[in-house]
Short mmCIF file of C-alpha atoms and ligand atoms in Angstrom, two decimals:
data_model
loop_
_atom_site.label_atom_id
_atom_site.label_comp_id
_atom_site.label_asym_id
_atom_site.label_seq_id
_atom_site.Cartn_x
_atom_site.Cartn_y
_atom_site.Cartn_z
CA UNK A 1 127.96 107.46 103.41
CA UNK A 2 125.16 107.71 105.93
CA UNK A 3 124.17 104.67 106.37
CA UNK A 4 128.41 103.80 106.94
CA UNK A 5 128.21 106.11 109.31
CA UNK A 6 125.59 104.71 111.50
CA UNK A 7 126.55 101.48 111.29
CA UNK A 8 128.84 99.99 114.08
CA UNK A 9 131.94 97.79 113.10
CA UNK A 10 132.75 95.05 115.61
CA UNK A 11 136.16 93.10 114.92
CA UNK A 12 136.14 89.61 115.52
CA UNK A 13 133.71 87.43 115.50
CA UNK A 14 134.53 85.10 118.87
CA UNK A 15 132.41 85.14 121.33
CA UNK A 16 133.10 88.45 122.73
CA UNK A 17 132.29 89.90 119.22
CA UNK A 18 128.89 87.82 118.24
CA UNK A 19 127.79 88.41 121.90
CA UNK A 20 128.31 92.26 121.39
CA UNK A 21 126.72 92.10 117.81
CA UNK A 22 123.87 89.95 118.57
CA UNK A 23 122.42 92.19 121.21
CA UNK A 24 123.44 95.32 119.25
CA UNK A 25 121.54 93.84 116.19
CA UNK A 26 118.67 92.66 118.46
CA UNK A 27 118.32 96.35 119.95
CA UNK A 28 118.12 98.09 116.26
CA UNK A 29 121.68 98.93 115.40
CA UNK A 30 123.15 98.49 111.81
CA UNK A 31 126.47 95.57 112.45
CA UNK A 32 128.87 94.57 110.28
CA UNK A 33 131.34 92.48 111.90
CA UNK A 34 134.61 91.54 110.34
CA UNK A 35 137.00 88.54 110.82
CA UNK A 36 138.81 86.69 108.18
CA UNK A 37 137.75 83.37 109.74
CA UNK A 38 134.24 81.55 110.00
CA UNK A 39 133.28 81.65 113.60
CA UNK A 40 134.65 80.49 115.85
CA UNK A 41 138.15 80.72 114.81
CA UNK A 42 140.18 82.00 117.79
CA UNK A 43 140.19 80.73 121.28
CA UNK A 44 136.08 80.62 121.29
CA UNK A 45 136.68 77.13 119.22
CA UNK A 46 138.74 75.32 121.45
CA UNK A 47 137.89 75.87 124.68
CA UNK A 48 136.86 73.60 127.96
CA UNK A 49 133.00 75.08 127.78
CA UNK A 50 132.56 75.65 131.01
CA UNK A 51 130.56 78.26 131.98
CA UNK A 52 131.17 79.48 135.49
CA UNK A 53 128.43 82.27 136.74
CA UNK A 54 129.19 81.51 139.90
CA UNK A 55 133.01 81.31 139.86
CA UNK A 56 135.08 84.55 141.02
CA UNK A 57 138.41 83.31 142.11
CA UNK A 58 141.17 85.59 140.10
CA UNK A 59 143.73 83.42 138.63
CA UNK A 60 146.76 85.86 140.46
CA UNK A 61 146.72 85.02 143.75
CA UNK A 62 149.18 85.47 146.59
CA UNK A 63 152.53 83.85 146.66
CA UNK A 64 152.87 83.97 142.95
CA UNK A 65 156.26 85.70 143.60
CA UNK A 66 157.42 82.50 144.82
CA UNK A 67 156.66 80.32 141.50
CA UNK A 68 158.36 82.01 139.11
CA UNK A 69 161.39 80.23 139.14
CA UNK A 70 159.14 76.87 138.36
CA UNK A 71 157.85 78.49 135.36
CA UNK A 72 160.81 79.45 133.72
CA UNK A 73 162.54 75.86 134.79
CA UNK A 74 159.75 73.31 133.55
CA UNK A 75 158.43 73.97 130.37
CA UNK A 76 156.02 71.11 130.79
CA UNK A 77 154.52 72.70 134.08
CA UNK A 78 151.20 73.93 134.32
CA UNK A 79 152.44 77.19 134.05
CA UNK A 80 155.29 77.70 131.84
CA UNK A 81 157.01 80.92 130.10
CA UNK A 82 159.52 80.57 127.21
CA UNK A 83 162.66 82.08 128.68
CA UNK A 84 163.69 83.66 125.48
CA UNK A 85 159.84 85.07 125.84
CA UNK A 86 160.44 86.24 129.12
CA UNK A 87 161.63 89.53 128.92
CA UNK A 88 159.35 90.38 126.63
CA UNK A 89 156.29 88.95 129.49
CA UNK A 90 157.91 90.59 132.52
CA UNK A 91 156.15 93.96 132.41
CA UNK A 92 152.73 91.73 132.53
CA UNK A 93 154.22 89.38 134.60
CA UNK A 94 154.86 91.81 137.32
CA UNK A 95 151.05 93.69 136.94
CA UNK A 96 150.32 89.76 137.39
CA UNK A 97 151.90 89.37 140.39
CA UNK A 98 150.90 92.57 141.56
CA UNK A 99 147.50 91.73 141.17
CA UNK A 100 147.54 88.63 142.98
CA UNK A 101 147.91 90.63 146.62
CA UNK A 102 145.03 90.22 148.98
CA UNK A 103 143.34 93.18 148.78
CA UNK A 104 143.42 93.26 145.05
CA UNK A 105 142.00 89.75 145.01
CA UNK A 106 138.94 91.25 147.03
CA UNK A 107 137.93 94.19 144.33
CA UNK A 108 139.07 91.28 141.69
CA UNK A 109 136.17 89.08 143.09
CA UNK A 110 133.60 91.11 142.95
CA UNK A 111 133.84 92.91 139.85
CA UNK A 112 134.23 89.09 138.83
CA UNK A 113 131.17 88.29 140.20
CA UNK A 114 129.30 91.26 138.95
CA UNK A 115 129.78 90.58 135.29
CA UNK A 116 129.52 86.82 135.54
CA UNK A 117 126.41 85.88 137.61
CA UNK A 118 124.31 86.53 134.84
CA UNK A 119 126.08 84.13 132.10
CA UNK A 120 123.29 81.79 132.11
CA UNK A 121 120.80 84.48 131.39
CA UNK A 122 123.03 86.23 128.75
CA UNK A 123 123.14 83.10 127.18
CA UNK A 124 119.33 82.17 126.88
CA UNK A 125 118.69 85.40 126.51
CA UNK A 126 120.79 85.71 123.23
CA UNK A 127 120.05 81.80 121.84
CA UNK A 128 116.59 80.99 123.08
CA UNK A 129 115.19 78.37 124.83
CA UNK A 130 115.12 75.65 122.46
CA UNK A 131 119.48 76.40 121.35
CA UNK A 132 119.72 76.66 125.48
CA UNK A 133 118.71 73.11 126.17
CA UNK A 134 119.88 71.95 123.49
CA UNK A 135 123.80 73.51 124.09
CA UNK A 136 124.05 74.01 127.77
CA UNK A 137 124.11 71.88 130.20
CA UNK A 138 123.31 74.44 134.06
CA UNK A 139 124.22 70.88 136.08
CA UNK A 140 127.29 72.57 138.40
CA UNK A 141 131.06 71.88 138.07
CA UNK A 142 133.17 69.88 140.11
CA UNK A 143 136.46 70.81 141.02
CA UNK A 144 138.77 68.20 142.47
CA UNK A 145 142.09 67.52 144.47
CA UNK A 146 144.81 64.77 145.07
CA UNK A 147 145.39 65.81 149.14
CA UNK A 148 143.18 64.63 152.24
CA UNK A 149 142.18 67.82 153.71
CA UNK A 150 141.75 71.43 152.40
CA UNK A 151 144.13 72.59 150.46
CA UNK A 152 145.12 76.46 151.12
CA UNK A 153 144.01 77.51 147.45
CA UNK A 154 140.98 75.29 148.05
CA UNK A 155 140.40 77.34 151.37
CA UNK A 156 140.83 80.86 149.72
CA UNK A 157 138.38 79.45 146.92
CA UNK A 158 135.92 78.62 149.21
CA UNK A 159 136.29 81.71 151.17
CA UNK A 160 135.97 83.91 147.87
CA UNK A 161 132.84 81.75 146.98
CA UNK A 162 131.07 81.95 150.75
CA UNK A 163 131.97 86.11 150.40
CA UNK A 164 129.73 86.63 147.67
CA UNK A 165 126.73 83.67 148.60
CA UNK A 166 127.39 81.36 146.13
CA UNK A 167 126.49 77.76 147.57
CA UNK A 168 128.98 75.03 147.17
CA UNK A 169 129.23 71.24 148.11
CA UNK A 170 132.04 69.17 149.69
CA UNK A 171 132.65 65.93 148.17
CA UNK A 172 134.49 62.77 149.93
CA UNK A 173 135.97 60.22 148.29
CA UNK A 174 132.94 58.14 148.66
CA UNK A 175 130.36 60.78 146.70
CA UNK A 176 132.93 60.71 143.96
CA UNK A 177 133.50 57.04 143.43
CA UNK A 178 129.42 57.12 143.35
CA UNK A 179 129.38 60.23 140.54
CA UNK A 180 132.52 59.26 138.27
CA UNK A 181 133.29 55.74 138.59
CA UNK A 182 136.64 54.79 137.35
CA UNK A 183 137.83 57.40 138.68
CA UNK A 184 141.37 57.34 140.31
CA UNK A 185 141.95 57.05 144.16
CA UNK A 186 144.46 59.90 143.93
CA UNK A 187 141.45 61.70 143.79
CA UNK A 188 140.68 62.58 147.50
CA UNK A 189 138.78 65.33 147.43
CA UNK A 190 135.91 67.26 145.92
CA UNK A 191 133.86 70.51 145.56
CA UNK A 192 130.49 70.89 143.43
CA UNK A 193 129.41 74.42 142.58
CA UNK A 194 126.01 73.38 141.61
CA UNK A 195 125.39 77.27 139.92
CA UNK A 196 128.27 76.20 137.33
CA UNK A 197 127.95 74.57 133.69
CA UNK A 198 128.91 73.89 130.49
CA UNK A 199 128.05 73.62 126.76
CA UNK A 200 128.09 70.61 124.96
CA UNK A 201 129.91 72.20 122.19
CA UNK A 202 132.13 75.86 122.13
CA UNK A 203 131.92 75.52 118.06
CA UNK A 204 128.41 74.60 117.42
CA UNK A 205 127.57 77.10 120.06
CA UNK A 206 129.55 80.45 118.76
CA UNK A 207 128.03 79.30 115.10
CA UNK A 208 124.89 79.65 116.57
CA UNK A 209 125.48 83.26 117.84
CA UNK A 210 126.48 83.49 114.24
CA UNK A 211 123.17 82.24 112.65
CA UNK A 212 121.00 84.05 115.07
CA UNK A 213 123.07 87.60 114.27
CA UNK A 214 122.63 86.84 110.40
CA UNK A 215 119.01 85.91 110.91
CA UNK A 216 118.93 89.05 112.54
CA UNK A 217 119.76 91.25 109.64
CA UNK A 218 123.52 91.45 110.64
CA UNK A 219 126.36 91.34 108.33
CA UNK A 220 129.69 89.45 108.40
CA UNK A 221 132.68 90.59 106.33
CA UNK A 222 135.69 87.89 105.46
CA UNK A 223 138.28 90.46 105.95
CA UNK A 224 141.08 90.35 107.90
CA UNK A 225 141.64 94.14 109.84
CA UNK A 226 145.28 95.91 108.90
CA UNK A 227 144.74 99.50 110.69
CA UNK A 228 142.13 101.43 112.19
CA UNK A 229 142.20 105.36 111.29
CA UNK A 230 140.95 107.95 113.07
CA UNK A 231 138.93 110.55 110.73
CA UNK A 232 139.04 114.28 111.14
CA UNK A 233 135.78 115.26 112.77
CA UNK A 234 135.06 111.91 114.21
CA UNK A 235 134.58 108.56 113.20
CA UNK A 236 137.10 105.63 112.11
CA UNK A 237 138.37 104.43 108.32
CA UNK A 238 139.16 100.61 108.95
CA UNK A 239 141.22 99.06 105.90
CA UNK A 240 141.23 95.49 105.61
CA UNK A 241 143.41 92.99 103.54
CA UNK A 242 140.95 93.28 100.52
CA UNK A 243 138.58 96.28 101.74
CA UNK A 244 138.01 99.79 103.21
CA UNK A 245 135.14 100.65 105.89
CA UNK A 246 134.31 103.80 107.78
CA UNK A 247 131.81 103.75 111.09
CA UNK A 248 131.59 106.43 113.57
CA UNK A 249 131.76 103.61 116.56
CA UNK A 250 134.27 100.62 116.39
CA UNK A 251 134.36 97.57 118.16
CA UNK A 252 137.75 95.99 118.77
CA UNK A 253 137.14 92.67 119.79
CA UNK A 254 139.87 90.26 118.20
CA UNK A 255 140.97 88.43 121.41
CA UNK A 256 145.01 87.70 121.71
CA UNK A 257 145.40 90.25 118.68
CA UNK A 258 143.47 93.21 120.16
CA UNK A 259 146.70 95.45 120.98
CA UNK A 260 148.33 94.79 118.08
CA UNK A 261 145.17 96.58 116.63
CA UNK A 262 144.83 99.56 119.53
CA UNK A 263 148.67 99.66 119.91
CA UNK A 264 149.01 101.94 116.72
CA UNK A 265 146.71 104.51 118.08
CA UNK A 266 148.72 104.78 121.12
CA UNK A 267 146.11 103.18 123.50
CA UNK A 268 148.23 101.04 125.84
CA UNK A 269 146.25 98.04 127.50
CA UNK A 270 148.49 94.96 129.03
CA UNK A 271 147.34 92.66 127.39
CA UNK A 272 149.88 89.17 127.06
CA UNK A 273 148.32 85.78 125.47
CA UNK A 274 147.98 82.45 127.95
CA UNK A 275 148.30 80.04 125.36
CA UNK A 276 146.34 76.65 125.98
CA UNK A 277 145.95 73.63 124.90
CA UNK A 278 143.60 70.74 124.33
CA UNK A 279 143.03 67.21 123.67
CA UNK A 280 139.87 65.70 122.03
CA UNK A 281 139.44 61.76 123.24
CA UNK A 282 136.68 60.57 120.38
CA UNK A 283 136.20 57.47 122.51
CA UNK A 284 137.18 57.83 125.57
CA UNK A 285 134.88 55.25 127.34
CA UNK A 286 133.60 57.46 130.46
CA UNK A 287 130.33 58.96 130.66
CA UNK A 288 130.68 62.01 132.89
CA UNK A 289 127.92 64.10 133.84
CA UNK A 290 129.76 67.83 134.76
CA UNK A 291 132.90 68.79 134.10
CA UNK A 292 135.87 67.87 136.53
CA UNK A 293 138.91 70.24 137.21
CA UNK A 294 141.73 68.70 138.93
CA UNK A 295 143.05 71.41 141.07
CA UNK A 296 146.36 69.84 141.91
CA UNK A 297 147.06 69.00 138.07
CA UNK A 298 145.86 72.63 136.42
CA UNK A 299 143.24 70.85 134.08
CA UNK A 300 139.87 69.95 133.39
CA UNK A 301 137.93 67.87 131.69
CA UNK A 302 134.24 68.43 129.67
CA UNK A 303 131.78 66.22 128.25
CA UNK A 304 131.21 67.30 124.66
CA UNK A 305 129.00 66.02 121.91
CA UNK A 306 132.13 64.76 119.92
CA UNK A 307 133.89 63.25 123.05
CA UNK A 308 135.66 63.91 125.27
CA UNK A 309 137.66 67.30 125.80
CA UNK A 310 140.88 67.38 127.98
CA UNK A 311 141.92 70.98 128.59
CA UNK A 312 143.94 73.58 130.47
CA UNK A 313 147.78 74.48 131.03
CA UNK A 314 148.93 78.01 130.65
CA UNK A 315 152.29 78.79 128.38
CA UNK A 316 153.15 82.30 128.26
CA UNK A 317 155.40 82.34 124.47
CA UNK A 318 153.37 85.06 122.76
CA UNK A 319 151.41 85.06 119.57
CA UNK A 320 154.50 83.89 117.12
CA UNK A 321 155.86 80.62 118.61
CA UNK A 322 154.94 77.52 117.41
CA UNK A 323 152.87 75.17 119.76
CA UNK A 324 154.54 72.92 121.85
CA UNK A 325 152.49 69.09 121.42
CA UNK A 326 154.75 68.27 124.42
CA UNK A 327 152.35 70.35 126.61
CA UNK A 328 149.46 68.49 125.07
CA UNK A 329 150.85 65.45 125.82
CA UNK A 330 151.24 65.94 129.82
CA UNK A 331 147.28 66.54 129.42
CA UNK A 332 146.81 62.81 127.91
CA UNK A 333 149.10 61.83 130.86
CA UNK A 334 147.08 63.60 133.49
CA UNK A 335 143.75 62.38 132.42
CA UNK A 336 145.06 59.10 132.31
CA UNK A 337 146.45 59.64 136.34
CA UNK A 338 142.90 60.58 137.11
CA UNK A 339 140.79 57.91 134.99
CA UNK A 340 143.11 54.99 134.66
CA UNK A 341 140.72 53.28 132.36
CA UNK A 342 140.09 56.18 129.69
CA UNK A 343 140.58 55.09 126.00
CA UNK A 344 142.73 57.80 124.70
CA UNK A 345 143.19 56.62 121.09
CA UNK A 346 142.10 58.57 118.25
CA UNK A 347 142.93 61.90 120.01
CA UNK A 348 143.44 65.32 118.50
CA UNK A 349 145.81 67.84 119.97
CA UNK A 350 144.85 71.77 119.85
CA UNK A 351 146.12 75.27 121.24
CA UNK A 352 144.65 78.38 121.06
CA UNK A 353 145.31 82.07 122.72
CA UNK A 354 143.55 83.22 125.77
CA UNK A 355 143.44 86.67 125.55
CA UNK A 356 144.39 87.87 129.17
CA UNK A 357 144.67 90.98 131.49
CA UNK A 358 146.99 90.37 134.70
CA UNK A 359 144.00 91.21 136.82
CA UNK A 360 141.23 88.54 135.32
CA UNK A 361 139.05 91.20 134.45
CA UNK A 362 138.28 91.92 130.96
CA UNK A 363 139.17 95.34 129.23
CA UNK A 364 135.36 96.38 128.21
CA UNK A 365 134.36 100.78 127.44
CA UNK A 366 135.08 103.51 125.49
CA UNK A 367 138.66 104.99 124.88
CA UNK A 368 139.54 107.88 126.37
CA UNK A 369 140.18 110.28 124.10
CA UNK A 370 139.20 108.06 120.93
CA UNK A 371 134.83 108.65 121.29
CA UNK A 372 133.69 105.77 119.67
CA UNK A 373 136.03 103.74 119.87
CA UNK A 374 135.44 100.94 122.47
CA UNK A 375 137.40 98.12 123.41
CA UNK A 376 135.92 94.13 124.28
CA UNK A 377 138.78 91.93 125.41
CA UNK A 378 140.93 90.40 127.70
CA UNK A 379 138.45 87.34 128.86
CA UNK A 380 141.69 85.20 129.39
CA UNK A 381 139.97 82.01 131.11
CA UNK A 382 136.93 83.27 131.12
CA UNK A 383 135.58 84.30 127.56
CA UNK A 384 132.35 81.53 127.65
CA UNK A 385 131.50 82.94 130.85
CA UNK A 386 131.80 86.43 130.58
CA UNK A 387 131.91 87.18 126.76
CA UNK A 388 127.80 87.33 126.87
CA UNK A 389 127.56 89.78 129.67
CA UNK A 390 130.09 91.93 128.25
CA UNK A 391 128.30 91.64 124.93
CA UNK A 392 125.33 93.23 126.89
CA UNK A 393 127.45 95.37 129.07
CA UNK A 394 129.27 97.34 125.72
CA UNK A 395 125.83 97.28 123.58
CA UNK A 396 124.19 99.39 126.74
CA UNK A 397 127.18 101.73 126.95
CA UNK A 398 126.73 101.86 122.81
CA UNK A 399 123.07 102.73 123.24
CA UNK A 400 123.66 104.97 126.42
CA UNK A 401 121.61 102.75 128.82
CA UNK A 402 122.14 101.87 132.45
CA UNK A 403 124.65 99.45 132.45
CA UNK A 404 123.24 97.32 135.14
CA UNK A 405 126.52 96.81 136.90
CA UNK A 406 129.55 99.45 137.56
CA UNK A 407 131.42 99.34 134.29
CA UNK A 408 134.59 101.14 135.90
CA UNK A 409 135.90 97.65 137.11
CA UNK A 410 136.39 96.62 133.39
CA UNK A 411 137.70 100.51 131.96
CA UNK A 412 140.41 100.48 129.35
CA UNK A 413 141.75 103.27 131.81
CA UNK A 414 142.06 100.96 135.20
CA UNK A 415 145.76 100.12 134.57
CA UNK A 416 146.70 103.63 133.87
CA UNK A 417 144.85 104.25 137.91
CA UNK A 418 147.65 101.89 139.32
C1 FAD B 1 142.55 75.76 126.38
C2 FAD B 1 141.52 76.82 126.73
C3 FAD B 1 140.47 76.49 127.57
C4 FAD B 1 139.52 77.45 127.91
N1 FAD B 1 138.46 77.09 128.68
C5 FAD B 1 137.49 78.00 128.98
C6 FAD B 1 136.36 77.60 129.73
O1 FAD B 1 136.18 76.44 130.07
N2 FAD B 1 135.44 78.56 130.05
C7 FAD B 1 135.58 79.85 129.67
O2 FAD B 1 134.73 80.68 130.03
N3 FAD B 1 136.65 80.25 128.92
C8 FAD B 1 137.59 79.35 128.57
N4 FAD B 1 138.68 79.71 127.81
C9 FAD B 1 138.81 81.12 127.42
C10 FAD B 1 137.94 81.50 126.23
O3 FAD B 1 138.08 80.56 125.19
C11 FAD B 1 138.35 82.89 125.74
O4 FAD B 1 138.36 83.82 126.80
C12 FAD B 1 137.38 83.40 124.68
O5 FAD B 1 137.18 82.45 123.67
C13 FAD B 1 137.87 84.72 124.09
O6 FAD B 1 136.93 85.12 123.13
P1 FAD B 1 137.21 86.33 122.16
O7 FAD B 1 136.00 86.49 121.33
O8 FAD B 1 137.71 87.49 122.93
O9 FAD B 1 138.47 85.87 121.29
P2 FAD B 1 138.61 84.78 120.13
O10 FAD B 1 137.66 83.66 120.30
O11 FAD B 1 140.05 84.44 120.06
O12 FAD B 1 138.15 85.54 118.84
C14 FAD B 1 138.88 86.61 118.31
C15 FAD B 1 138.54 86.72 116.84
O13 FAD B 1 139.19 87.89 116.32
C16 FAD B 1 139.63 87.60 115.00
N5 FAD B 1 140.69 88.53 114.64
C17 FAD B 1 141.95 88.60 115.13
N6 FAD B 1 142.63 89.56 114.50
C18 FAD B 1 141.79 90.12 113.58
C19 FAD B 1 141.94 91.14 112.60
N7 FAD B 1 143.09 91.79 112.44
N8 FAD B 1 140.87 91.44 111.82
C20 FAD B 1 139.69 90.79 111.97
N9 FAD B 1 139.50 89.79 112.88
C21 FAD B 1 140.54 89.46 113.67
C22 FAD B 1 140.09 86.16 115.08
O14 FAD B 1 140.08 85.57 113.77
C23 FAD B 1 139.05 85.54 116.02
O15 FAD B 1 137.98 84.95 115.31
C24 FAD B 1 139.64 78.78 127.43
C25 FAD B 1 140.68 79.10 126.55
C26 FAD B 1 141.61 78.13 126.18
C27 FAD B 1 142.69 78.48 125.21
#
């Protein structure tokens, strides 16, 4: 039992939980982590890719107040919640909202900023040079929109972006005729954040995490996580569909299904699921060299290896519903608005669950109350960007190092503060 009880348990193996084991491995701890799927099989498959160090614009902002009678009326809107889901939502609705107030924004930003800046690094750093080039692509992101002039979310973007340094480009419609031909002339207007990427490949890329943790010396257990139980005199029992485990520090990082894991022990963390959705075009007859998101449309769209990727939409339904194609649909429409020549035949439809906070920021420390048990969660639209440096971030508080940055933005016990 002494080696169990050195050994750390990390659950789920996304990229929040191979970032966490991977440096935890790398700085001498015994892992084991434990998901019933082979990685990546939550939200870490599926996404756009992008990687956005130098993107710290909350997704609350002010005047959401005013919207929420568009989300519960359009269910094919960019933002949509289920109204028989909606009372269910409105506690984390209203923290949503809450956080979306000017000030909030602000302290959103920079802790934001803090964790993500180094997302390129945390990413060499954990797959080596050779993986790097060969998965990433550090060429910028372009964000687009369908009005002449500067748009007022455009504004606070770029006011959010020239608080904290980060250098940005404006693009006319002339620059972006020249770098996406084919491109529609809706298309107006441009931004390139030239400290932005993307990988070629969320899947290939979490597998790799994977490889490089087992090549490591770590261990990954096909189990699927029922309860966590606190022990008498410290420590956790963790029984599984087909298994039983004991570590004296746990892990929790299964995305959307985190709470349903923490809620038991009576640690309360809103935590609601954005459900998205994509479309892969196999053929889709553009060669793009970033990523585009259209702005005024809520989606973006990502170069991969295996085509093209059309992503985005938020529907808030919970964990239960069945996915709504209908919503993956309006994405074939919308790339088809802004590249009136793609091919879109052959194309696959997908959703998965962002795991999401109502203030952007992940949930990332220790428990109070529970010592060693730490929580790694909540990345909502941001888990290729900031899974890494929270991987780094929770292996330092595991190892009792400086952190680097002030971990209090991301406590478990923020909410409880407000
Ligand atoms: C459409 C869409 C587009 C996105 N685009 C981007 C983007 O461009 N850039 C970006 O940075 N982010 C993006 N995201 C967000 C990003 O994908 C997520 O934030 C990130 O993948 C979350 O990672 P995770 O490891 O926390 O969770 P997940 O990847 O969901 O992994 C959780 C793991 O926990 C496991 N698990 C669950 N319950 C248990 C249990 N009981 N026992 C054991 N294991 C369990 C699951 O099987 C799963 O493997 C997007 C998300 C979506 C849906």
């Amino acid at each position: 039992m002494a080696d169990a009880e050195s050994t750390i348990i990390i659950i789920g193996a996304g990229v929040v939980g191979l970032s966490t084991a991977l440096y935890l491995r790398r700085s001498g701890r015994d892992v084991v982590v434990i998901d019933p799927l082979p990685p990546p099989g939550g939200a870490s498959f599926g996404n756009a890719g992008m990687i956005s160090a130098d993107t710290s614009v909350p997704i609350a902002l002010p005047g959401m107040l005013r919207k929420v009678p568009s989300w519960l009326s359009d269910p094919l809107g960019p933002l949509a919640v289920r109204p028989s889901y909606f009372p269910k939502a409105l506690p984390w609705l209203m923290k949503w909202i809450a956080a979306g107030r000017m000030n909030r924004v602000l302290e959103i930003s920079d802790a934001m900023r803090a964790l993500h800046k180094e997302a390129f690094l945390c990413w060499k750093e954990m797959l080596g040079p050779e993986n790097f080039a060969d998965l990433v692509r550090p060429v910028g992101q372009v964000h687009v929109w369908e009005v002449d002039g500067e748009s007022q979310g455009a504004a606070l973007e770029r006011t959010l972006r020239e608080r904290q340094g980060i250098p940005s480009q404006t693009l006319g419609v002339d620059d972006l005729r020249q770098m996406f031909p084919g491109i529609s002339q809706a298309v107006r207007r441009g931004v390139l954040v030239p400290g932005n990427g993307y990988t070629v490949s969320p899947q290939r890329i979490v597998q790799t995490l994977h490889r490089l943790f087992m090549e490591a010396g770590g261990k990954l257990v096909p189990e699927s996580v029922m309860k966590i139980m606190p022990r008498e005199g410290g420590g956790y029992d963790v029984m599984t569909n087909v298994g039983f485990h004991r570590a004296r520090q746990i892990v929790v990082a299964a995305g959307a299904y985190s709470t349903r894991l923490v809620a038991p022990l009576g640690i309360r963390v809103p935590l609601e699921t954005e459900r998205g959705y994509h479309v892969m075009l196999p053929t889709p007859n553009l060669s793009l060299t970033t990523t585009i998101s259209n702005k005024s449309r809520s989606f973006g769209v990502t170069p991969m290896e295996h085509g093209l990727r059309v992503a985005g939409t938020v529907e808030i339904a919970g964990l239960d519903a069945p996915p709504d194609e209908r919503r993956a649909k309006a994405l074939i429409a919308n790339v088809r608005t802004m590249f009136p020549g793609v091919n879109t035949e052959g194309h696959r439809f997908w959703m998965g669950f962002r795991p999401s906070t109502p203030d952007s920021l992940p949930i990332l420390g220790e428990t109070a109350g529970r010592p060693g048990l730490f929580l790694a969660f909540g990345h909502g639209h941001f888990g290729m960007t900031g899974g890494p440096p929270s991987g780094r971030l929770i292996s330092r508080l595991i190892n009792s190092q400086t952190t680097g940055i002030d971990a209090a933005a991301y406590a478990p016990q923020r909410f409880g503060r407000r």
